mmCIF file of C-alpha atoms in Angstrom:
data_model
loop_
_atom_site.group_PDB
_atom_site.id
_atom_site.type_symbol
_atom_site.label_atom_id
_atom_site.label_comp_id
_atom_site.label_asym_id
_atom_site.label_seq_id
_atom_site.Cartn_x
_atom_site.Cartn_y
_atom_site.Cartn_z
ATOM 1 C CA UNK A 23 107.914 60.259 9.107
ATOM 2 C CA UNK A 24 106.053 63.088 10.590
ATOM 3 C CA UNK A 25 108.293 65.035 8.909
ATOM 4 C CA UNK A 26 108.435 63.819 5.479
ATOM 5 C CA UNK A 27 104.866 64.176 5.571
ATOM 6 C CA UNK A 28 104.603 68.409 7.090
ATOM 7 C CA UNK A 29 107.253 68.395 3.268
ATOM 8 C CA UNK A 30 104.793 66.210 1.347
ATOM 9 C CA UNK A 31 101.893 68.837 2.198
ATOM 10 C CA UNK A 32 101.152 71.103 -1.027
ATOM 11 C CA UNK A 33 100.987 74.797 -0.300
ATOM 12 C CA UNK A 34 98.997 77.873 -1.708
ATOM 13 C CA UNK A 35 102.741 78.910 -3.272
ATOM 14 C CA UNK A 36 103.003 75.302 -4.779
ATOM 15 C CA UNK A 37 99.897 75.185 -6.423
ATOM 16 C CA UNK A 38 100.356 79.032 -7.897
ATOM 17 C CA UNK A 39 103.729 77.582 -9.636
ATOM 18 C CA UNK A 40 101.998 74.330 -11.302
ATOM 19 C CA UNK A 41 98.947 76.309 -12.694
ATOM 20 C CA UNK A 42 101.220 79.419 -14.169
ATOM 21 C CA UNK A 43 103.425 76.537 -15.662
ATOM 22 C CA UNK A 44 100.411 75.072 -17.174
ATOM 23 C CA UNK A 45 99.100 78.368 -18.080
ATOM 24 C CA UNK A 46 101.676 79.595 -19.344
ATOM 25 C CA UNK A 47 102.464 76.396 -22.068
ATOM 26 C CA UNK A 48 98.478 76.303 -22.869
ATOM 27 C CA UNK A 49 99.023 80.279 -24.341
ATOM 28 C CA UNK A 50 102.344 79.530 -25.319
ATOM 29 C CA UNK A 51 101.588 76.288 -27.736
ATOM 30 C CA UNK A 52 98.441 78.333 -28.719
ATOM 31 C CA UNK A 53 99.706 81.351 -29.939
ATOM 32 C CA UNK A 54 104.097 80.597 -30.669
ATOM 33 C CA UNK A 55 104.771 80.102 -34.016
ATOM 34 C CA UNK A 56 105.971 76.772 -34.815
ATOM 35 C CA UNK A 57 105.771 73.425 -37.592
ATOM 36 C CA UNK A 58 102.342 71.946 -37.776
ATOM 37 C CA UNK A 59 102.999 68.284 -38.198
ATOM 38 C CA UNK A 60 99.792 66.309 -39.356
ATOM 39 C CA UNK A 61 98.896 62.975 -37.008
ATOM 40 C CA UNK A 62 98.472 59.301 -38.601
ATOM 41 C CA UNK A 63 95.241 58.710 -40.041
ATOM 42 C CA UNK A 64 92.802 57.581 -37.603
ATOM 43 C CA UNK A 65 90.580 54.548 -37.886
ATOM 44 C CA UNK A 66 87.591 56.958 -39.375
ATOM 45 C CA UNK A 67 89.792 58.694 -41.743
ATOM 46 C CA UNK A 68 90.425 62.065 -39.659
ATOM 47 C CA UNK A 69 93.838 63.442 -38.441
ATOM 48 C CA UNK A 70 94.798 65.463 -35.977
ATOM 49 C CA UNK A 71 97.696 68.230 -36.322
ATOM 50 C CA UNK A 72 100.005 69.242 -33.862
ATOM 51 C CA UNK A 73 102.356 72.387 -33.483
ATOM 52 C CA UNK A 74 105.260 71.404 -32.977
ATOM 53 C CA UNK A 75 106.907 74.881 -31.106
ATOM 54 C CA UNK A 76 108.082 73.010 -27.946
ATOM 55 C CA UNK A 77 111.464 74.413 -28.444
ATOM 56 C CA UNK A 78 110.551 78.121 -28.824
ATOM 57 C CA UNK A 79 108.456 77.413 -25.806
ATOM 58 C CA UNK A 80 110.904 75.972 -23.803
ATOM 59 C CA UNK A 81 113.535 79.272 -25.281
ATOM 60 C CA UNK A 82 111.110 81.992 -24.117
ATOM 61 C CA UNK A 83 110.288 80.414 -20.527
ATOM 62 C CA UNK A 84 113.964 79.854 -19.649
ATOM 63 C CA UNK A 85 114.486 83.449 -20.957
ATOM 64 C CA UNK A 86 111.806 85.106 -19.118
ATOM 65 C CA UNK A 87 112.562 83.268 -15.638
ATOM 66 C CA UNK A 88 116.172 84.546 -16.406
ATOM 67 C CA UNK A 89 114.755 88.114 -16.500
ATOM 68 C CA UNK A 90 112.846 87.489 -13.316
ATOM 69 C CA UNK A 91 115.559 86.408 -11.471
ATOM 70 C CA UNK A 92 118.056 89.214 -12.700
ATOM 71 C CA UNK A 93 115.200 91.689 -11.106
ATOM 72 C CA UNK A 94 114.755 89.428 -8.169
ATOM 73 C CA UNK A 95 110.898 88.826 -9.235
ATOM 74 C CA UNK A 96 111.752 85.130 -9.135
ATOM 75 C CA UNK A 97 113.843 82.645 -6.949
ATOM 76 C CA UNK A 98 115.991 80.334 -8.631
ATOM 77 C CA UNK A 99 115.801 78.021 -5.907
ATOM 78 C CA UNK A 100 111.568 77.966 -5.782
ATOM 79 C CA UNK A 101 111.207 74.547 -7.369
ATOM 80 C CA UNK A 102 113.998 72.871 -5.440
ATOM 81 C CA UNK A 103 113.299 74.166 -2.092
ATOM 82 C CA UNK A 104 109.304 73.022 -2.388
ATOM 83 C CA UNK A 105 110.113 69.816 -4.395
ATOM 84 C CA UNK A 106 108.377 67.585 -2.110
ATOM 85 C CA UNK A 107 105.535 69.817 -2.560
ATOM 86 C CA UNK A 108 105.807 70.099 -5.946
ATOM 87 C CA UNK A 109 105.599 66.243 -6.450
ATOM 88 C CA UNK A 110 102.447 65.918 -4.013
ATOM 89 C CA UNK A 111 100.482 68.996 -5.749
ATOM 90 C CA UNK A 112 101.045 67.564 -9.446
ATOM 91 C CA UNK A 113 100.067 64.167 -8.182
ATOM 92 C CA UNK A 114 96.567 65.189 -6.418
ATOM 93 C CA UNK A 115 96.497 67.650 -9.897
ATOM 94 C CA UNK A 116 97.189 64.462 -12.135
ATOM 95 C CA UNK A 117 94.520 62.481 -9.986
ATOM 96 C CA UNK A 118 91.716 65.104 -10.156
ATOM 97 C CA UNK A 119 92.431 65.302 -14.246
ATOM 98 C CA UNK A 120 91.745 62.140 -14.549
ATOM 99 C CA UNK A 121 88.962 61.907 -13.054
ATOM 100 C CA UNK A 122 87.716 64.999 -15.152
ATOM 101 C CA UNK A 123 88.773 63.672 -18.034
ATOM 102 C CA UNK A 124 86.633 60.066 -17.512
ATOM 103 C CA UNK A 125 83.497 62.125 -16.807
ATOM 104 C CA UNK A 126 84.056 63.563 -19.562
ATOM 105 C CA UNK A 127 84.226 60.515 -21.465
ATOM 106 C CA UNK A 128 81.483 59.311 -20.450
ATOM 107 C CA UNK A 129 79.061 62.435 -20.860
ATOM 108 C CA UNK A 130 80.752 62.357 -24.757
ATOM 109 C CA UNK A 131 78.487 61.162 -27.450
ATOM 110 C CA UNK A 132 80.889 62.015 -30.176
ATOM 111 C CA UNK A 133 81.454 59.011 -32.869
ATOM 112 C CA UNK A 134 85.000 60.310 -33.830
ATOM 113 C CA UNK A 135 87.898 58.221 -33.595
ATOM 114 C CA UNK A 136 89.653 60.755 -31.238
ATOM 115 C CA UNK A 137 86.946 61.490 -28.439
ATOM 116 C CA UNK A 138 84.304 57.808 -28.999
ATOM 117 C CA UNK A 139 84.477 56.962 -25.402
ATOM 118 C CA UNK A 140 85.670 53.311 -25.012
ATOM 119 C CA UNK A 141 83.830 51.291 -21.596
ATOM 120 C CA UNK A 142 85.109 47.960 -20.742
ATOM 121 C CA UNK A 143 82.549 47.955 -17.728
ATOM 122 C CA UNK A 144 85.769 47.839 -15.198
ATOM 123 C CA UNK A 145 85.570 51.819 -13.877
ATOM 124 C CA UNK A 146 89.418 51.343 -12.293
ATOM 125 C CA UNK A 147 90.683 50.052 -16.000
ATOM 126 C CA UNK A 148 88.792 52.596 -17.859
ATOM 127 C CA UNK A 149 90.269 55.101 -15.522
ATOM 128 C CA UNK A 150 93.402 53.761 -15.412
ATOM 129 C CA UNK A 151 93.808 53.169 -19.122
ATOM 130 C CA UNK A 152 91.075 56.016 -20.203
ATOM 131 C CA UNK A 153 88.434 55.693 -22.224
ATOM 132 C CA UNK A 154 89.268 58.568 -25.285
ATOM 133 C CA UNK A 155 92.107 59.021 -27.545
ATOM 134 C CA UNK A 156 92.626 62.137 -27.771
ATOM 135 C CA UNK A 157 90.619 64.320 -25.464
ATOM 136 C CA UNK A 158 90.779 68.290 -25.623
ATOM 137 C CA UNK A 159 90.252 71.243 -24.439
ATOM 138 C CA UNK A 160 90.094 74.589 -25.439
ATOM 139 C CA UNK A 161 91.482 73.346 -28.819
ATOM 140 C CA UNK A 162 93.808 71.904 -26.863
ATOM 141 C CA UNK A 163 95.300 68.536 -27.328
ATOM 142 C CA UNK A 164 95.764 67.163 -23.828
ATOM 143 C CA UNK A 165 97.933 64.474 -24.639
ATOM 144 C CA UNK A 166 100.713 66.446 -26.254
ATOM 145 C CA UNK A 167 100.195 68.922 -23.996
ATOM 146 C CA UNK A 168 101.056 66.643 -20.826
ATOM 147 C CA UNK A 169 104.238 64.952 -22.710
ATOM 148 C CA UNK A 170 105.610 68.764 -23.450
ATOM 149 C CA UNK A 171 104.509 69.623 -19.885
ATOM 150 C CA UNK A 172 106.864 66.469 -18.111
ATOM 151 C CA UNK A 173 109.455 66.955 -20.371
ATOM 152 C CA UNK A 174 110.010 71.120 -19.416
ATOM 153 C CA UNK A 175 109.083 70.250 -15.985
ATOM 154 C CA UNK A 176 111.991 68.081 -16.074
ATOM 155 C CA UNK A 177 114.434 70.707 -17.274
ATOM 156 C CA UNK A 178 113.248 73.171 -14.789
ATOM 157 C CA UNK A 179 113.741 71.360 -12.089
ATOM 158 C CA UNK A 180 117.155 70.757 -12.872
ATOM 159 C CA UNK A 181 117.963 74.667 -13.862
ATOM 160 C CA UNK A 182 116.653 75.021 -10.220
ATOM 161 C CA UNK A 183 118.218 72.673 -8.441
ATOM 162 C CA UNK A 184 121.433 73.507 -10.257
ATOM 163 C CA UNK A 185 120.984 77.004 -9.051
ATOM 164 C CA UNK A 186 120.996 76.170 -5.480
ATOM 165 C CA UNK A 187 123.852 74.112 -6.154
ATOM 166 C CA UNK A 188 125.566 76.611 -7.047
ATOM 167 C CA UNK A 189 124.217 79.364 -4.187
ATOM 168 C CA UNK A 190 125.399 76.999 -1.882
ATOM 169 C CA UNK A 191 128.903 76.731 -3.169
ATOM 170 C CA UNK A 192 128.397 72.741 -3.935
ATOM 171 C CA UNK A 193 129.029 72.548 -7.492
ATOM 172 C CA UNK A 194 130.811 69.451 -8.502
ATOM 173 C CA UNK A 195 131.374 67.910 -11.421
ATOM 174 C CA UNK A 196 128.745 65.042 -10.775
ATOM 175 C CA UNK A 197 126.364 68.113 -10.992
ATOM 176 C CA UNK A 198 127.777 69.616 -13.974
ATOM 177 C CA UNK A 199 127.935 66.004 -15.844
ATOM 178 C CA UNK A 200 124.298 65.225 -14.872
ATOM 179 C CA UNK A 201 122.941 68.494 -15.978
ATOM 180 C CA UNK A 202 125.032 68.535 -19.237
ATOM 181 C CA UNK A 203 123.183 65.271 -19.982
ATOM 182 C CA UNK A 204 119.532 66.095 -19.527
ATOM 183 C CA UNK A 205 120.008 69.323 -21.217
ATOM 184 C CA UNK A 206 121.312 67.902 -24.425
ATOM 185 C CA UNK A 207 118.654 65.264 -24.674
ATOM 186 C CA UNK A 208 115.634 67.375 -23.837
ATOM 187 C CA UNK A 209 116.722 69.961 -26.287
ATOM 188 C CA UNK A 210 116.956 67.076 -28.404
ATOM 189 C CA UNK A 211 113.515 66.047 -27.349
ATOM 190 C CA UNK A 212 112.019 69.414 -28.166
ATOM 191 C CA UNK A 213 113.955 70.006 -31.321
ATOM 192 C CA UNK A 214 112.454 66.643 -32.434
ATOM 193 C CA UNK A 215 109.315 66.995 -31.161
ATOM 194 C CA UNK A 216 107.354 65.825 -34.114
ATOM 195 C CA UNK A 217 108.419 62.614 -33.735
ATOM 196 C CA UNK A 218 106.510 62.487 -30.432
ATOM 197 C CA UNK A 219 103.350 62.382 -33.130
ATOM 198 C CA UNK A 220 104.097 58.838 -34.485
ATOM 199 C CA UNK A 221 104.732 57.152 -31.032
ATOM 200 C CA UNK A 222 102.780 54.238 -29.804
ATOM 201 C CA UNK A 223 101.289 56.560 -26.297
ATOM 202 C CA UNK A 224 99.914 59.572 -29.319
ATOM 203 C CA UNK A 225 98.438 57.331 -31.841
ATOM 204 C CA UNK A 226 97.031 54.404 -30.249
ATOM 205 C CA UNK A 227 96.860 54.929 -26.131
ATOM 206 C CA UNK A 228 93.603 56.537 -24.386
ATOM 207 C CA UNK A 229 94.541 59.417 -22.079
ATOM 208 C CA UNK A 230 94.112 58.022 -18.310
ATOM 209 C CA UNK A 231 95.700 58.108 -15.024
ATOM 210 C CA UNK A 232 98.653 56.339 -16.837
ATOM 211 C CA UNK A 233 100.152 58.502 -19.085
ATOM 212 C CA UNK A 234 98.591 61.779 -17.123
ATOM 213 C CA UNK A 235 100.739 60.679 -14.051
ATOM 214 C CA UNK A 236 103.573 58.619 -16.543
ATOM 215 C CA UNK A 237 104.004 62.371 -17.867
ATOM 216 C CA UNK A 238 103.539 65.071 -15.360
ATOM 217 C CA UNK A 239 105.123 63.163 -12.325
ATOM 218 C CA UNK A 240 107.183 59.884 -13.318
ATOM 219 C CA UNK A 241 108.835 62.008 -16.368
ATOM 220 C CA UNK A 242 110.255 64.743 -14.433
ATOM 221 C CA UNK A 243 110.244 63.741 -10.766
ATOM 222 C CA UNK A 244 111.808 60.233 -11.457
ATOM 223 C CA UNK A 245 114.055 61.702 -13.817
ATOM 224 C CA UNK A 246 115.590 63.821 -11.700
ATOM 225 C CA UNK A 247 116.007 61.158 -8.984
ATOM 226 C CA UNK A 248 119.665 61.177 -9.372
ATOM 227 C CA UNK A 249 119.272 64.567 -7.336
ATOM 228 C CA UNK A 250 115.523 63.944 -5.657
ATOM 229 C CA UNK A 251 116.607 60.523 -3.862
ATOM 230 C CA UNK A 252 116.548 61.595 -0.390
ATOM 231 C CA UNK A 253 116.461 64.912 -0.102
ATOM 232 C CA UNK A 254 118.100 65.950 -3.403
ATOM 233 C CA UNK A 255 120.932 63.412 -3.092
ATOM 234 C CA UNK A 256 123.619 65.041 -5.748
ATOM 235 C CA UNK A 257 123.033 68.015 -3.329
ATOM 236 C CA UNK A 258 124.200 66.320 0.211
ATOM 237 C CA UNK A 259 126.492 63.893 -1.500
ATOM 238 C CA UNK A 260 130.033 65.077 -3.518
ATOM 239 C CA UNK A 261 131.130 62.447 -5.582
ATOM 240 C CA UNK A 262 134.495 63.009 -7.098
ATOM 241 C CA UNK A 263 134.548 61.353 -10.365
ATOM 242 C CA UNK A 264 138.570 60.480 -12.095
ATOM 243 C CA UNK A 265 138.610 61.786 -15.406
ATOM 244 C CA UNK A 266 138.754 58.213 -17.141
ATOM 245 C CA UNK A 267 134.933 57.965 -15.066
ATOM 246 C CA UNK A 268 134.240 61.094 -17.056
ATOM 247 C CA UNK A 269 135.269 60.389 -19.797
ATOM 248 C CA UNK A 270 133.580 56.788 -20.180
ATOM 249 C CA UNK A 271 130.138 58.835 -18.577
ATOM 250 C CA UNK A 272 130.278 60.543 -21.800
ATOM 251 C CA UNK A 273 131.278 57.593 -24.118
ATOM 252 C CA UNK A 274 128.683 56.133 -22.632
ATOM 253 C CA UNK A 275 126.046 58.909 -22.938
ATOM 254 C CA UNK A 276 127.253 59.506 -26.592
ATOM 255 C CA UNK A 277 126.808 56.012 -27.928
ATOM 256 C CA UNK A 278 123.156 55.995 -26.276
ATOM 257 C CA UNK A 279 122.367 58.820 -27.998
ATOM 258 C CA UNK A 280 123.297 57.848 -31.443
ATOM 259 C CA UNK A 281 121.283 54.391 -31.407
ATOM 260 C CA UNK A 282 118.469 55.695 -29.762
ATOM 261 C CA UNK A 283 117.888 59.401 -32.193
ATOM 262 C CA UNK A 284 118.868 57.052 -34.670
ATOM 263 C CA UNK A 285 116.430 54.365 -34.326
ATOM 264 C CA UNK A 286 113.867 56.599 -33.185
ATOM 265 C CA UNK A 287 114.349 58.994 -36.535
ATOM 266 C CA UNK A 288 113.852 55.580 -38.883
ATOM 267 C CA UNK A 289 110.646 54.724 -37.134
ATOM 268 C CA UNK A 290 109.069 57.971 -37.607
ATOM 269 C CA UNK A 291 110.579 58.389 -41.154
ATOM 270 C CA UNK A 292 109.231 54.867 -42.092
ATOM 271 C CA UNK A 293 105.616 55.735 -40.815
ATOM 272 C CA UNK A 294 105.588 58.632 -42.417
ATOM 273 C CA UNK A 295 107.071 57.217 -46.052
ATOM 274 C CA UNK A 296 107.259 53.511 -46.223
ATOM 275 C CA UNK A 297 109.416 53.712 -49.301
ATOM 276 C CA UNK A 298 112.196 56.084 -47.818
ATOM 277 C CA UNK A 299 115.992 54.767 -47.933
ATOM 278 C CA UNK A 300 117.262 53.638 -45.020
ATOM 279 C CA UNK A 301 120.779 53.327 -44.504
ATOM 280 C CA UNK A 302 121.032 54.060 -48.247
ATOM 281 C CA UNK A 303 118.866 51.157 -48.968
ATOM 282 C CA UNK A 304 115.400 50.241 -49.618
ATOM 283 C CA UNK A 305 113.615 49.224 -46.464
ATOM 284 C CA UNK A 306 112.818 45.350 -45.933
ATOM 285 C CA UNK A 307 109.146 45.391 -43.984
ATOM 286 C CA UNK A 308 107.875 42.028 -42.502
ATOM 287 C CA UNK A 309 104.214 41.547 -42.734
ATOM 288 C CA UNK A 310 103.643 44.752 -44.266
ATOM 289 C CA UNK A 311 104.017 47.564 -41.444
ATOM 290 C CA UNK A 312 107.338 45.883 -39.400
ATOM 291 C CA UNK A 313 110.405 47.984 -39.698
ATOM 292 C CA UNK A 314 113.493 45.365 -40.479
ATOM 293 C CA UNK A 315 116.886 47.545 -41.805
ATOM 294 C CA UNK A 316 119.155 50.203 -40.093
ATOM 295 C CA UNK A 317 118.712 49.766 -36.576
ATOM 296 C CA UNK A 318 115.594 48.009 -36.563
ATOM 297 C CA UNK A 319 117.686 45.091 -38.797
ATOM 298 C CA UNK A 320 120.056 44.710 -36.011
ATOM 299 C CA UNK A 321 117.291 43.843 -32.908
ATOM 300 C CA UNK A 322 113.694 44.194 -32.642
ATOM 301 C CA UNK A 323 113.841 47.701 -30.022
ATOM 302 C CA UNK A 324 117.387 48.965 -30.437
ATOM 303 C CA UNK A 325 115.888 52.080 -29.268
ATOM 304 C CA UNK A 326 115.572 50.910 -25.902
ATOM 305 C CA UNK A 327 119.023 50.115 -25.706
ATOM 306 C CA UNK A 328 119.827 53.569 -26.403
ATOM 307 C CA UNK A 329 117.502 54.421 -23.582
ATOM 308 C CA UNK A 330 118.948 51.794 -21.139
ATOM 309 C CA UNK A 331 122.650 53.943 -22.129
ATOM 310 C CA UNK A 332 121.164 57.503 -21.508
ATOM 311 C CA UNK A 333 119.401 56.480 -18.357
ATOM 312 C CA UNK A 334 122.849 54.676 -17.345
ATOM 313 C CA UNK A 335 124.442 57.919 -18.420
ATOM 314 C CA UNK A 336 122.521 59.937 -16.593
ATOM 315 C CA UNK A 337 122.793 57.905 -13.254
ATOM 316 C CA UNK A 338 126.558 57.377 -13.175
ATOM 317 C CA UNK A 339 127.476 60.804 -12.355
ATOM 318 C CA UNK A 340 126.133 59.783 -8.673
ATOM 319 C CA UNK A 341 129.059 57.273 -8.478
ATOM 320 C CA UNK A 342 129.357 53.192 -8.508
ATOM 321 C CA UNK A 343 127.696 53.233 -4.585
ATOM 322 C CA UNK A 344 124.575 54.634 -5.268
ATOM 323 C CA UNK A 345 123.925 54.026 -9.483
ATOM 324 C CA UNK A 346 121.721 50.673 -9.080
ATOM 325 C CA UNK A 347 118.948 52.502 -7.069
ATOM 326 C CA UNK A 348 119.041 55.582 -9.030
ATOM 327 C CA UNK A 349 120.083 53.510 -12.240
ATOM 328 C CA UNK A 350 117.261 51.742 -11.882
ATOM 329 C CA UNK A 351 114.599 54.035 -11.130
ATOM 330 C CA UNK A 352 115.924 56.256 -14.340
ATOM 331 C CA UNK A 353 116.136 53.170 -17.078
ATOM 332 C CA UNK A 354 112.263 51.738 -16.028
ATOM 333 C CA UNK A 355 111.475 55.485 -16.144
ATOM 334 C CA UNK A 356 112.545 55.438 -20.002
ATOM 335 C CA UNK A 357 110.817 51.990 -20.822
ATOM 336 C CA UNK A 358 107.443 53.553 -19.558
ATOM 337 C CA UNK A 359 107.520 56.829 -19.843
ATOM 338 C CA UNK A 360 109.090 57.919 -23.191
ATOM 339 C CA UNK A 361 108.735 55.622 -25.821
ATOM 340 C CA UNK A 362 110.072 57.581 -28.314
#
């Protein structure tokens, strides 16, 4: 216990990673070149308009940590040898956001739809929930910002944690399979990344402790549980997987992905043109504004099945024995967390 704790402890070296992560994305989304994607219309007529250059972020980082490990300016390993850390420091940093962001609120006396504070006299539930749309800073759009932050953060601590896998000579194919996985779908995140704009937690959820935490600690920490449960547990644990197993992991992980991109690409393409074919065919709407052809026809969320496949996906790479904890963990991870 005593121990877990001395790990839990954020450090000066800890801290000095988050804020040049966060630094670094604040100048890159500012300045990279990239699609601006206009918001939905808000309830007073304004939009917001996002730049969608998550990708070329996400290039340039990977490329310039590459460059600073080849000249030994950077350990691979950094990340996965001060997870614990890591997790602790971005929690107390997700905490004190928060509450910066409610006094905030409440000092605001802006009428817009995006920064009218919203009180419902309960101080936890306005803190939990938050209590402004869409909050920035420095131009800033603090609610993309955190979704793009969780979903790198999640990438690089995989590229680290592969890295000491493979320093330490303990690279299995559970590893290679897991990683494989997450890369593909958070390049597919990024390369998508205006759909994020047309999601339920962008247009119509207040930035509080929920989504701050949901997306700079549940995102990438719980993602990666499949190699944080326990001390890194694809690390300690070789799990030697028949090739029919691989094979189905992929089946499996292939099938996901095509019913949830695909569901997820007719929502935002409905949104953003009611009238667009789907499937070939006009699209039948209930009530107005409810999606009912392609995938949407066939069940009311079929992209949460698609999540409930990836997450499976991702998970069964730690074998049958330990897939329901980590299983688990990763599929209520993608019903909060993502959304999209």
């Amino acid at each position: 216990m005593f121990s877990l704790l001395y790990d839990l402890a954020p450090s000066w070296t800890s801290a000095a990673i988050l804020w040049t992560f966060f630094i670094y994305l604040a100048i890159a989304g500012s300045i990279l070149p990239g699609k601006v994607v206009p918001g939905v219309i808000l309830s007073d007529g304004t939009r917001l308009h996002y730049r969608c250059n998550g990708l070329l972020s996400l290039l340039l980082l990977v490329g310039l940590l590459g460059i600073g490990v080849w000249m030994n300016y950077v350990s691979p390993t950094a990340i996965s040898e001060r997870g614990l850390e890591l997790l602790s420091a971005t929690f107390i940093f997700s905490f004190l956001v928060t509450m910066i962001l409610y006094a905030a609120g409440c000092k605001s006396r802006n009428q817009g739809s995006s920064l009218k504070p919203h009180f419902t006299g309960n101080f936890i539930y306005d803190w939990w929930f938050g209590i402004q749309l869409n909050p920035q800073f420095m131009g800033i759009d603090m609610k993309f910002f955190f979704v793009r932050a969780g979903m790198l953060g999640w990438l690089l601590i995989n590229l680290s944690i592969l890295a000491k896998s493979i320093r330490d000579a303990n690279l299995s194919q559970s590893m290679i399979l897991y990683q494989l996985f997450c890369v593909l779908y958070i390049l597919d995140y990024f390369f998508y990344e205006e759909y994020m704009t047309s999601t339920w937690d962008i247009i119509a959820e207040r930035l509080g402790f929920m989504l701050v935490f949901g997306d700079l600690v549940w995102i990438p920490f719980t993602f990666s549980i499949q190699k944080v449960y326990w001390g890194w547990w694809l690390l300690r644990n070789k799990v030697d997987l028949t090739t029919a197993a691989i094979i189905a992991n992929c089946f499996v992980f292939l099938v996901g992905y095509r019913v949830f991109r695909g569901a997820n690409k007719q929502k935002h393409v409905f949104k953003k043109n009611p009238k667009e074919l789907i499937w070939g065919k006009p699209p039948k709407v209930v009530g107005g504004k409810l999606l009912a052809s392609g995938y949407w026809g066939i069940a009311r969320h079929c992209n949460y099945l698609g999540d409930f496949l990836l997450a499976l996906s991702f998970s069964l790479p730690c074998g049958i024995s330990s897939v329901l904890l980590s299983y688990i963990s990763s599929y209520s991870t993608s019903m909060e967390g993502k959304k999209r």
